[in-house]
Coordinates of C-alpha atoms in Angstrom, one line a residue:
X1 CA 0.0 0.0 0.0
X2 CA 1.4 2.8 -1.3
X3 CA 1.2 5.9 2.5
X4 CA 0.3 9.0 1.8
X5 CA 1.2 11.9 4.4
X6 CA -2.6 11.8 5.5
X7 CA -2.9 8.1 5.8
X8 CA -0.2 7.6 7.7
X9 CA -1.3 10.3 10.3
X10 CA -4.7 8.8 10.5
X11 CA -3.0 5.2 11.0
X12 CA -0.6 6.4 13.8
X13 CA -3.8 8.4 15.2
X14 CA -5.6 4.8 15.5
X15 CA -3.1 3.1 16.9
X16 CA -2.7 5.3 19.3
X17 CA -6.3 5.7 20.2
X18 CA -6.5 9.4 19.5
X19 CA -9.7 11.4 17.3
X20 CA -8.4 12.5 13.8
X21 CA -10.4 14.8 12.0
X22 CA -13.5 14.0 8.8
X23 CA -11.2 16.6 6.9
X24 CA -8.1 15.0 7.4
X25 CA -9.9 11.8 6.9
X26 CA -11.1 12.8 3.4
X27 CA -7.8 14.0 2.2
X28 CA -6.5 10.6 3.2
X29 CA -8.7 9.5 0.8
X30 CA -8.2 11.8 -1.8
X31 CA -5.1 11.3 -1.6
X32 CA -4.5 7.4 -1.8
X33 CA -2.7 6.0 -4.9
X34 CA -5.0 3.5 -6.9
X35 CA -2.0 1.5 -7.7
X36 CA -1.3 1.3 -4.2
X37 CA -4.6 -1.2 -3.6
X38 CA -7.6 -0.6 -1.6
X39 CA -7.5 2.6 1.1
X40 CA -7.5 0.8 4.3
X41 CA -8.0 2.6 7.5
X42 CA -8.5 0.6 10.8
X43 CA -9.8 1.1 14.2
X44 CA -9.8 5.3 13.6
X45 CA -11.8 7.7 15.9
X46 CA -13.3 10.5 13.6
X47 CA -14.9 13.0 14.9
X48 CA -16.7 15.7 12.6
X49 CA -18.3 14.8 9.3
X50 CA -17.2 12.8 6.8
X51 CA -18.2 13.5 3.2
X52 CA -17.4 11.5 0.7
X53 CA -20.4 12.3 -1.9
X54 CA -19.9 12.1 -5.6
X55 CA -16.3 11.1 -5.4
X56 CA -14.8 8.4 -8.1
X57 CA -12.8 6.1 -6.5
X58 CA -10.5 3.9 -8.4
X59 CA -10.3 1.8 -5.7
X60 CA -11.6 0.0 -3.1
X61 CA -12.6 1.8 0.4
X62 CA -12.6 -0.1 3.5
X63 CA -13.0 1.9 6.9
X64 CA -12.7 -1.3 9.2
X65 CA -13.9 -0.8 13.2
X66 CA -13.8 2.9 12.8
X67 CA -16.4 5.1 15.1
X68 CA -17.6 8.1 12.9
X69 CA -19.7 10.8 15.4
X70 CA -21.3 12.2 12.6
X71 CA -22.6 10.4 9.5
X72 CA -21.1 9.3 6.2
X73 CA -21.8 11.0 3.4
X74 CA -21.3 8.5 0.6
X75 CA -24.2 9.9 -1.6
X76 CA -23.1 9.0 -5.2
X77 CA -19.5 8.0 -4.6
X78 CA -18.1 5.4 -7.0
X79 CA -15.5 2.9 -6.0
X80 CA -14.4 -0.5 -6.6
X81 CA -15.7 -1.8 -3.2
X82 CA -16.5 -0.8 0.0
X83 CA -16.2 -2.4 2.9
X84 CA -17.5 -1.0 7.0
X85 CA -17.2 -3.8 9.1
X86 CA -17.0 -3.7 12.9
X87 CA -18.0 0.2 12.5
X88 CA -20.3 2.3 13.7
X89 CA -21.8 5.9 12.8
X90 CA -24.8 7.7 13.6
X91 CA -26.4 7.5 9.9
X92 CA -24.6 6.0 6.4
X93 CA -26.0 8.2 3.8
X94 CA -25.2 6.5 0.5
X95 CA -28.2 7.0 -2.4
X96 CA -27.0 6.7 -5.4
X97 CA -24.0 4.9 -4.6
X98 CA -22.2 2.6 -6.7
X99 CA -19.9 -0.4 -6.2
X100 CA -18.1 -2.8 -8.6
X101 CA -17.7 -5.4 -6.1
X102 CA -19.1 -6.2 -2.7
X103 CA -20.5 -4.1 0.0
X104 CA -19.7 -5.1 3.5
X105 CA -21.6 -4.0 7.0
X106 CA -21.3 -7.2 8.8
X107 CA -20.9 -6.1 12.6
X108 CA -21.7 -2.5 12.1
X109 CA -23.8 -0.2 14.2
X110 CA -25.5 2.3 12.5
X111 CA -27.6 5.2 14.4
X112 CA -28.0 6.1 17.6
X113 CA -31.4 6.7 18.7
X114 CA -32.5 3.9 21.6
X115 CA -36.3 5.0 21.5
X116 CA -39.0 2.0 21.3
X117 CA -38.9 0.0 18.2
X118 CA -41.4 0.6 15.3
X119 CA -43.6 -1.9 13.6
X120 CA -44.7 -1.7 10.3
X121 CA -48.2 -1.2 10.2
X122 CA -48.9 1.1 12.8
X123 CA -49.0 4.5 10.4
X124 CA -52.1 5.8 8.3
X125 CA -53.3 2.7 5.8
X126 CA -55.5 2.5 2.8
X127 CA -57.3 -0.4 1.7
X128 CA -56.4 -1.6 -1.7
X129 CA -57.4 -5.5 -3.1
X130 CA -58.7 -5.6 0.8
X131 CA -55.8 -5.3 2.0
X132 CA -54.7 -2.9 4.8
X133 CA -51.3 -1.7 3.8
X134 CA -48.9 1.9 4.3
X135 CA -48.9 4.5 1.7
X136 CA -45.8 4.3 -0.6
X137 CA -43.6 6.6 1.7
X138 CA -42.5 10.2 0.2
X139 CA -38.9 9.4 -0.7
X140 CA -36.7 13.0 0.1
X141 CA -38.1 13.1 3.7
X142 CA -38.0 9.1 4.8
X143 CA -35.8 9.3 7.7
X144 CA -33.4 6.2 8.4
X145 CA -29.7 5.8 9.7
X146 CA -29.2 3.5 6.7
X147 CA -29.7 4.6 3.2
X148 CA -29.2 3.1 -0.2
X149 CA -31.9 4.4 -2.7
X150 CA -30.7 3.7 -6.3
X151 CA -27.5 2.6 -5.1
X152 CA -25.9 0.0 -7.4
X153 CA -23.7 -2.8 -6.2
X154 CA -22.2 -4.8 -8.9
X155 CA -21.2 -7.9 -6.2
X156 CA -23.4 -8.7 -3.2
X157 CA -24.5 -6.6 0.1
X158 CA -23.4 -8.5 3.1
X159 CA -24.8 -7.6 6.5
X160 CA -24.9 -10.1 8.6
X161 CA -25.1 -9.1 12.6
X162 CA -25.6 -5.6 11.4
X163 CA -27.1 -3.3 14.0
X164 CA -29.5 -0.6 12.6
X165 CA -31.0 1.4 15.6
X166 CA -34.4 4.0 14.6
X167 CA -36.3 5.7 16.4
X168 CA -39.0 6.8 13.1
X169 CA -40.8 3.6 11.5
X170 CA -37.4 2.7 8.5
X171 CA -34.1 1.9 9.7
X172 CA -33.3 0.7 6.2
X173 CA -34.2 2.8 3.2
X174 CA -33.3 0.9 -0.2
X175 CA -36.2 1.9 -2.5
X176 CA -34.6 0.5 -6.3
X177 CA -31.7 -0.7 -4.8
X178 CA -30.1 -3.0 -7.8
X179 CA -27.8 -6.0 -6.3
X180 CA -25.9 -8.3 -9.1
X181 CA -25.1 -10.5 -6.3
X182 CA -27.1 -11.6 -2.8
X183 CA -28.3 -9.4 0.1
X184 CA -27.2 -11.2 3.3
X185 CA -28.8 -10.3 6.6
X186 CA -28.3 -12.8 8.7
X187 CA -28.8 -11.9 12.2
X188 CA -29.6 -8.9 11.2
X189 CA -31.2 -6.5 14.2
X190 CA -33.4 -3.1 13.2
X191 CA -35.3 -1.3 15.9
X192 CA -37.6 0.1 12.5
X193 CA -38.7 -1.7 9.5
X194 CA -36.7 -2.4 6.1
X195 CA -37.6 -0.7 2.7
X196 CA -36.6 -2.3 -0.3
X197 CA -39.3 -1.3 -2.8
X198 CA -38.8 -2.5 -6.3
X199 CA -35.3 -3.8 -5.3
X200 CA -33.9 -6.4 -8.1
X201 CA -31.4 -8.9 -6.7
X202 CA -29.8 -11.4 -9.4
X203 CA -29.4 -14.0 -6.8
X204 CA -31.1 -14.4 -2.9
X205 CA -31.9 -12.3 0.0
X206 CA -31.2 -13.7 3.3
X207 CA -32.9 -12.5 6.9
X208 CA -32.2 -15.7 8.5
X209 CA -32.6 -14.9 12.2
X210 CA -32.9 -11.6 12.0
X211 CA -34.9 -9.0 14.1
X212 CA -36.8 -6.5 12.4
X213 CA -39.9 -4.1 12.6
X214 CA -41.5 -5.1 9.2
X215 CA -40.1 -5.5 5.3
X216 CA -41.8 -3.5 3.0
X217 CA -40.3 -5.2 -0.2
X218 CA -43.2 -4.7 -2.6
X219 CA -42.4 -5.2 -6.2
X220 CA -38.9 -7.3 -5.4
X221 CA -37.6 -9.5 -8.4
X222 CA -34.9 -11.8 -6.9
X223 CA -33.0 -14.4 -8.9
X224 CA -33.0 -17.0 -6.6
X225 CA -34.8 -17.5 -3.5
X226 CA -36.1 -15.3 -0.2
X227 CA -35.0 -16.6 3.3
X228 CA -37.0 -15.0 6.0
X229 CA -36.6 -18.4 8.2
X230 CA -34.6 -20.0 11.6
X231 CA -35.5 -17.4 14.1
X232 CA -36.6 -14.9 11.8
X233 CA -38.5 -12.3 14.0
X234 CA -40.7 -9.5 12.9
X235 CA -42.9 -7.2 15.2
X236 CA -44.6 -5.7 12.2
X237 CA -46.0 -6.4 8.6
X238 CA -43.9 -8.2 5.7
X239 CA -45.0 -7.3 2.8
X240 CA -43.9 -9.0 -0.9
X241 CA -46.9 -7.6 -2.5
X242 CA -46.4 -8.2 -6.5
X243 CA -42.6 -9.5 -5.7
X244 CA -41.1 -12.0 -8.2
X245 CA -38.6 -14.7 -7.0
X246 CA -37.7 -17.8 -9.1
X247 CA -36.8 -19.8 -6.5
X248 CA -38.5 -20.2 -3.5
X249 CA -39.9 -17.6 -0.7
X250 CA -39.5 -19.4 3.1
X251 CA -40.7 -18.5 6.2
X252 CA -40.1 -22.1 8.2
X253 CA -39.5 -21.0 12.1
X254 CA -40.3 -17.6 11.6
X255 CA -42.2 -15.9 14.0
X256 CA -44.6 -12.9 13.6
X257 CA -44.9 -10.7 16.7
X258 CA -48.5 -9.1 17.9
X259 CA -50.1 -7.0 17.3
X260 CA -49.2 -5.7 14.1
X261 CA -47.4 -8.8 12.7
X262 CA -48.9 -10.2 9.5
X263 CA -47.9 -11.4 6.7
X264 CA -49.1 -9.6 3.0
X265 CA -48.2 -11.7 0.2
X266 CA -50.6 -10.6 -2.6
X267 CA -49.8 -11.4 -6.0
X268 CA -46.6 -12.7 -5.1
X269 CA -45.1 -14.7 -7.9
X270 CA -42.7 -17.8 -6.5
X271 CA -41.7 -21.6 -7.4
X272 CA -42.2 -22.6 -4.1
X273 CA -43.7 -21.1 -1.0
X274 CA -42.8 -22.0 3.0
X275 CA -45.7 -21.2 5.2
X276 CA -44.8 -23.0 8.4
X277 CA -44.1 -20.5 11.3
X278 CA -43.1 -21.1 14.9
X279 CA -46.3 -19.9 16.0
X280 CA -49.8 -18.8 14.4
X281 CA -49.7 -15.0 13.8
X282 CA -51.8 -12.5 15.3
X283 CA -52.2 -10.3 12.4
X284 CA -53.7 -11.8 8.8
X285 CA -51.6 -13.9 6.3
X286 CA -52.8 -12.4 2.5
X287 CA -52.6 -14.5 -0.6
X288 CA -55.1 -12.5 -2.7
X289 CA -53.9 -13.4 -6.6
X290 CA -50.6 -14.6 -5.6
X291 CA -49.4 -17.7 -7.9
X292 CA -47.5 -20.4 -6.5
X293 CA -46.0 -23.4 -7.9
X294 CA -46.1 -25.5 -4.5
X295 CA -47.7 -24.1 -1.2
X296 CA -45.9 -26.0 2.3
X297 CA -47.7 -24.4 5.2
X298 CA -48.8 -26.0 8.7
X299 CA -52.0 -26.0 10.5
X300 CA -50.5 -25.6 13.7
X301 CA -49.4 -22.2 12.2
X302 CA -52.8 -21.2 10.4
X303 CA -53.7 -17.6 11.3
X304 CA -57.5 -17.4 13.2
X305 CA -60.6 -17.6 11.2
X306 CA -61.3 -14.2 8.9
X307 CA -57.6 -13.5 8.7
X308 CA -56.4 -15.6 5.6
X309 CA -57.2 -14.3 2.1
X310 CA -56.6 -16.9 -0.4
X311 CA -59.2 -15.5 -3.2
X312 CA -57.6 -15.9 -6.2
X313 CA -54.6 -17.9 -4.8
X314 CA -53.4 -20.1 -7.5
X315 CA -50.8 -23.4 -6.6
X316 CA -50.1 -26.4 -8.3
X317 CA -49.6 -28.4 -5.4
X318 CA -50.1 -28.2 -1.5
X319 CA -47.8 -29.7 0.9
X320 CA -47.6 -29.4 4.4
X321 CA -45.3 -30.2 7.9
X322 CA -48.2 -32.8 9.1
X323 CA -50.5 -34.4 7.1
X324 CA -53.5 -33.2 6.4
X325 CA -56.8 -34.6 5.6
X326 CA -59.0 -33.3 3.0
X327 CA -61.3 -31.9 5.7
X328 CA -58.6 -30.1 7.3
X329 CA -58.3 -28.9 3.8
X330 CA -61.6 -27.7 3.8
X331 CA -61.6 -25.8 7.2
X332 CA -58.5 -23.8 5.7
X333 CA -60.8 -22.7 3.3
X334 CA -63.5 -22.0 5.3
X335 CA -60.6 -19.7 7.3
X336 CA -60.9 -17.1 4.7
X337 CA -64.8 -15.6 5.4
X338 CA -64.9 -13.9 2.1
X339 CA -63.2 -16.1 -0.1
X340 CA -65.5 -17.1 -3.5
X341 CA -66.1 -20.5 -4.4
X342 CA -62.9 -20.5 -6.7
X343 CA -60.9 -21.1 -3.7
X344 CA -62.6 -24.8 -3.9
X345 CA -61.8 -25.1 -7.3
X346 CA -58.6 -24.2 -7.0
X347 CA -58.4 -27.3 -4.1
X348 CA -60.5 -29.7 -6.4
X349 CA -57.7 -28.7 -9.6
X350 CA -54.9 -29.9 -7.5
X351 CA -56.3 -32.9 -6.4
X352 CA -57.3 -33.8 -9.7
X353 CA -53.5 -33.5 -10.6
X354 CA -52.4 -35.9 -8.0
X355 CA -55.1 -38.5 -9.3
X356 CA -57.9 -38.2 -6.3
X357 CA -61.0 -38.3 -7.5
X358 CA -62.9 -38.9 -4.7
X359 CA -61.5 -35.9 -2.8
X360 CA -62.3 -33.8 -5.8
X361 CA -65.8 -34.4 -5.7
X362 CA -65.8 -34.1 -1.7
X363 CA -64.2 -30.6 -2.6
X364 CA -67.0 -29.4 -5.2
X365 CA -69.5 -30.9 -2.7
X366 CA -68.3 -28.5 -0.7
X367 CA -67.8 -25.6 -3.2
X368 CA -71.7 -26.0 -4.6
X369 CA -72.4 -25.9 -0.3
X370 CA -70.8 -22.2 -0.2
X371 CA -72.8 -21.5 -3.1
X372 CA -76.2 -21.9 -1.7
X373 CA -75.4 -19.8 1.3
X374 CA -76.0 -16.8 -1.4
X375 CA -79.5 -17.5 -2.1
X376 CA -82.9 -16.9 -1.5
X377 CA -84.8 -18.6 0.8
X378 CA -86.1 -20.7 -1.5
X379 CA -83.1 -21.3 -3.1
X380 CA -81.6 -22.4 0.4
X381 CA -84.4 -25.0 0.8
X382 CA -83.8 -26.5 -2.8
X383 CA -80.1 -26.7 -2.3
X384 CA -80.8 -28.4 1.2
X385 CA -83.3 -31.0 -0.5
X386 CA -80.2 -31.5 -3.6
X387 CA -77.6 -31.9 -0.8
X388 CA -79.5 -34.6 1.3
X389 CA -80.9 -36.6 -1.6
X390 CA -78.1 -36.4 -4.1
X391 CA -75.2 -34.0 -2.9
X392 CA -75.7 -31.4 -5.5
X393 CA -74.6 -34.6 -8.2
X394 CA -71.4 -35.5 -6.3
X395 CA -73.0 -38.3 -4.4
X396 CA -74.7 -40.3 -6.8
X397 CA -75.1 -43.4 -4.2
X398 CA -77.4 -41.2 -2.2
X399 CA -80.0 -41.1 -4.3
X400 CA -80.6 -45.0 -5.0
X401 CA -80.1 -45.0 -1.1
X402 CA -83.0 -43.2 -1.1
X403 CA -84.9 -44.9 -3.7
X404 CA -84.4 -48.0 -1.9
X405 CA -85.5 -46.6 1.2
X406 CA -88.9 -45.3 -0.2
X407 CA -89.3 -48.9 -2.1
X408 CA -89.0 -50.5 1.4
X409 CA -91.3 -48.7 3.4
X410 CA -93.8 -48.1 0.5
X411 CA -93.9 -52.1 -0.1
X412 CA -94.4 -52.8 3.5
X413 CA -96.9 -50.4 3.9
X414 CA -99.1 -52.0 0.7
X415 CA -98.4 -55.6 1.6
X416 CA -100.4 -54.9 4.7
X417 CA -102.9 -52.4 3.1
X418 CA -103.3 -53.8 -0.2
X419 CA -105.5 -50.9 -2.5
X420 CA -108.6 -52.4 -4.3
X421 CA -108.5 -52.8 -8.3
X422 CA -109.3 -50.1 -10.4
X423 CA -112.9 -51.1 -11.8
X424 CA -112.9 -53.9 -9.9
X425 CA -111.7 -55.5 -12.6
X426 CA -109.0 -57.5 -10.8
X427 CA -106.7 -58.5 -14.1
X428 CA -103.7 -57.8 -12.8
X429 CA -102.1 -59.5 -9.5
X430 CA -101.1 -57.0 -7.2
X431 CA -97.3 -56.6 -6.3
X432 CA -95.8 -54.1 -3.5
X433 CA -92.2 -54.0 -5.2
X434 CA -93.6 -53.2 -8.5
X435 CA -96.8 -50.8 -7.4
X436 CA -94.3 -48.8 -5.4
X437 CA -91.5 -48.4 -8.2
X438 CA -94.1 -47.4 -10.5
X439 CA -95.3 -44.8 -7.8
X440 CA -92.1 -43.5 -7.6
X441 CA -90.4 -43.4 -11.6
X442 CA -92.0 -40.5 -13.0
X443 CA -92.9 -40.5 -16.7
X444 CA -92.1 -44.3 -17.4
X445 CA -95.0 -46.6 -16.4
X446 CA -95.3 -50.0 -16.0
X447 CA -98.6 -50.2 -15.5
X448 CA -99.4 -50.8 -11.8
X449 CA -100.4 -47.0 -11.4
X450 CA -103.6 -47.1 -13.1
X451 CA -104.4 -50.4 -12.8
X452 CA -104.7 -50.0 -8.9
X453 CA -107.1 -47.2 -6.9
X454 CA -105.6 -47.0 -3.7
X455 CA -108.0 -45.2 -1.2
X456 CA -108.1 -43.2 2.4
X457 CA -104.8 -43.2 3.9
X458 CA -103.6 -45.7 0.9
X459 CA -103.9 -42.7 -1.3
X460 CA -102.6 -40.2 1.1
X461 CA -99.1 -42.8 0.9
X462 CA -99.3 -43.1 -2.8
X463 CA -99.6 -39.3 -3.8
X464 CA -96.3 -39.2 -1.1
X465 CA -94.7 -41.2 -3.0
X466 CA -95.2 -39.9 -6.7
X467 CA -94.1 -36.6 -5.2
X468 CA -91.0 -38.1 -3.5
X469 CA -90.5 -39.9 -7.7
X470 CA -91.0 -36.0 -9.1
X471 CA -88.6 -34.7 -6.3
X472 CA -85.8 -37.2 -6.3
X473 CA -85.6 -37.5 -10.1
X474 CA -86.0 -33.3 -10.5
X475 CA -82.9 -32.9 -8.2
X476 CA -80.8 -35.9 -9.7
X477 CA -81.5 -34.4 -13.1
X478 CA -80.8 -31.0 -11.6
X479 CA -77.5 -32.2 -9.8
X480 CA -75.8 -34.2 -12.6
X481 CA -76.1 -31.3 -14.7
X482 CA -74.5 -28.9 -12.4
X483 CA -71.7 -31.9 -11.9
X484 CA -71.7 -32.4 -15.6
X485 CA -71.9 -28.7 -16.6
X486 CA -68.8 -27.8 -14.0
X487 CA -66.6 -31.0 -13.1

């Protein structure tokens, strides 16, 4: 490394424990010799501020356990890489930075405020797709001691056990931050929430175990996969809302904090999706148009009835921790109050795909059930009378249980009270079975119906059961339709 006067009296000045200046901290900068290698400067005290803004660097910068007591201005500075670990400083102000390789904050401790944390979901909402949700923030004014809007870093943004301390709702503010390689926040501990708005990472984002007050990373494209999992705490809302990420988006372990902790995945694009938490969350869990190629979830973890939103949820294939049986299946539908009967063909399309056909008529059983609840009274009492004598066409069985049934007590009934010919003719010999199945087929005769005049409380049974024909045959015509018309 090639020591310029000003380096080497900030290196001595470290060493020795003593302040040095922000000045003659940016002239040891300015003046560093690319050739030379990165500009390192360890363990410094720097008092006053350091500002750094719209410089090109030919280098790399690496201020390595340094304690800065004002903030870093690296607004728009260019370098080869940049590297802050082990250091702290009241705010690191770099929008519009850019970086050719990797960006480095693992072990840093950025801000000073020691206020209560923030959650996510605690400022003025709107409602949009249902959804409660904050108000895209006004950039210029968002306060937070971390700042990396439009910043550009052409390796990957390594965090891991980086200490951001708020005391307004962001302690990271990344709106369009672009990432060639991986965001890594393991371990990560923020007193606020995290902004990353329409960030695009080419490869993964990792929050494993960290601490947070709420992600706001609506519109994120990631390359590879999101890893909000083992230990993964948040006190506030995470919101992917419209995110993209080829891979696979995890929460397994994660736990969601009351009472503002909820999860807001709408239209959420992913390969796979992890769903199993450490605990069920207080807040809702919001799938609203999101499309998933396999769903893993838990039911142990399923948020409380009237806070899942799965309308329009579209997945391939479920999975889950324990297995599940298809009415547990059904009661996570019935979770979401609101939810349209798509939501049981949706269940009904993927078991289909994995070959179950009794579990997909069990589902649009169900589905044609949810229906009904929508009508008229009298539409209400018709779908009742479908459901218990056919099952709206799903349970064919049930209507020649019933035919049987009226066949039985209708021949024990006339083998006792045997009606009288009609005309007293007498030509044909009378037969229970026979009487009482042409009673009960409508349209098609076989010629016991006329040739019989059943009187008194005989008739009263007979008229019972042509009606009980007309009825039964009306809703199994009715039901296979609908079943026909929708499978």
């Amino acid at each position: 490394m090639a020591w310029t006067g000003a380096l080497r009296r900030v290196q001595r000045a470290a060493t020795r424990g003593r302040t040095v200046s922000g000045r003659v901290l940016q002239q040891a900068v300015a003046d560093h010799d690319a050739s030379g290698g990165p500009c390192r400067i360890q363990g410094a005290r720097v008092a006053g501020p350091v500002d750094l803004s719209h410089r090109q660097l030919e280098f790399g910068l690496e201020f390595v356990e340094c304690r800065f007591s004002d903030p870093l201005d690296l607004r728009g500075m260019q370098a080869v890489s940049l590297d802050l670990s082990g250091s702290s400083a009241p705010a690191v102000l770099a929008d519009g930075l850019s970086v050719d390789g990797d960006v480095r904050l693992s072990g840093c401790v950025i801000g000073t405020a020691s206020g209560e944390p923030t959650a996510l979901g605690t400022e003025t909402a709107v409602v949009r797709d249902g959804v409660r949700a904050p108000r895209r923030v006004a950039e210029p004014p968002a306060e937070a001691p971390l700042r990396l809007a439009d910043a550009r870093i052409a390796g990957s943004l390594t965090a891991d056990e980086l200490r951001l301390q708020s005391s307004g709702l962001w302690s990271l503010f990344a709106p369009r931050l672009r990432v060639d390689g991986a965001i890594q926040g393991r371990g990560l501990r923020a007193t606020g929430a995290v902004y990353l708005r329409d960030v695009r990472v080419a490869h993964a984002v990792y929050f494993d175990g960290a601490q947070v007050g709420g992600i706001d990373a609506t519109g994120l494209s990631c390359g590879r996969g999101f890893y909000a999992d083992w230990g993964f705490r948040s006190h506030g809302q995470i919101l992917l809302r419209g995110a993209t990420v080829e891979s696979v988006v995890t929460f397994h372990d994660a736990e969601l904090a009351g009472p503002h902790g909820e999860l807001i995945l709408s239209r959420l694009t992913t390969s796979r999706l992890r769903l199993d938490l450490r605990a069920a969350p207080p807040g809702r869990i919001v799938l609203r148009d999101a499309r998933v190629g396999v769903l893993v979830d838990d039911s142990a973890t399923w948020p409380a009835a009237g806070r899942l939103d799965i309308e329009g949820l579209v997945y391939q294939r479920l999975g889950s921790i324990t297995p599940l049986s298809l009415k547990d299946r059904l009661y996570w539908l019935a979770l979401d109050h609101e939810a349209g009967v798509g939501v049981f063909e949706q269940l009904a399309a993927s078991y289909q795909a994995a070959g179950d056909e009794r579990a997909v008529r069990a589902v649009r059983h169900a589905r044609e059930r949810r229906l009904r609840r929508g009508d008229r009274l009298t539409g209400r009492i018709w779908g009742a009378l479908q459901d218990v004598l056919f099952g709206y066409g799903y349970a064919p069985r049930r209507a020649l249980l019933w035919l049987l049934v009226l066949v039985a007590g209708g021949s024990s009934w006339f083998s006792v009270h045997a009606p009288a010919p009609a005309g007293g003719s007498g030509q044909r010999t009378f037969d229970p079975v026979l009487y009482c199945v042409d009673l009960l087929i409508p349209v098609v005769s076989l010629g016991y119906r006329s040739a019989f005049d059943p009187a008194g409380l005989d008739k009263v049974v007979a008229v019972f059961l042509i009606a009980s024909g007309w009825v039964l045959a009306t809703a199994v015509v009715s039901g296979a339709s609908r079943a026909l018309g929708r499978g």
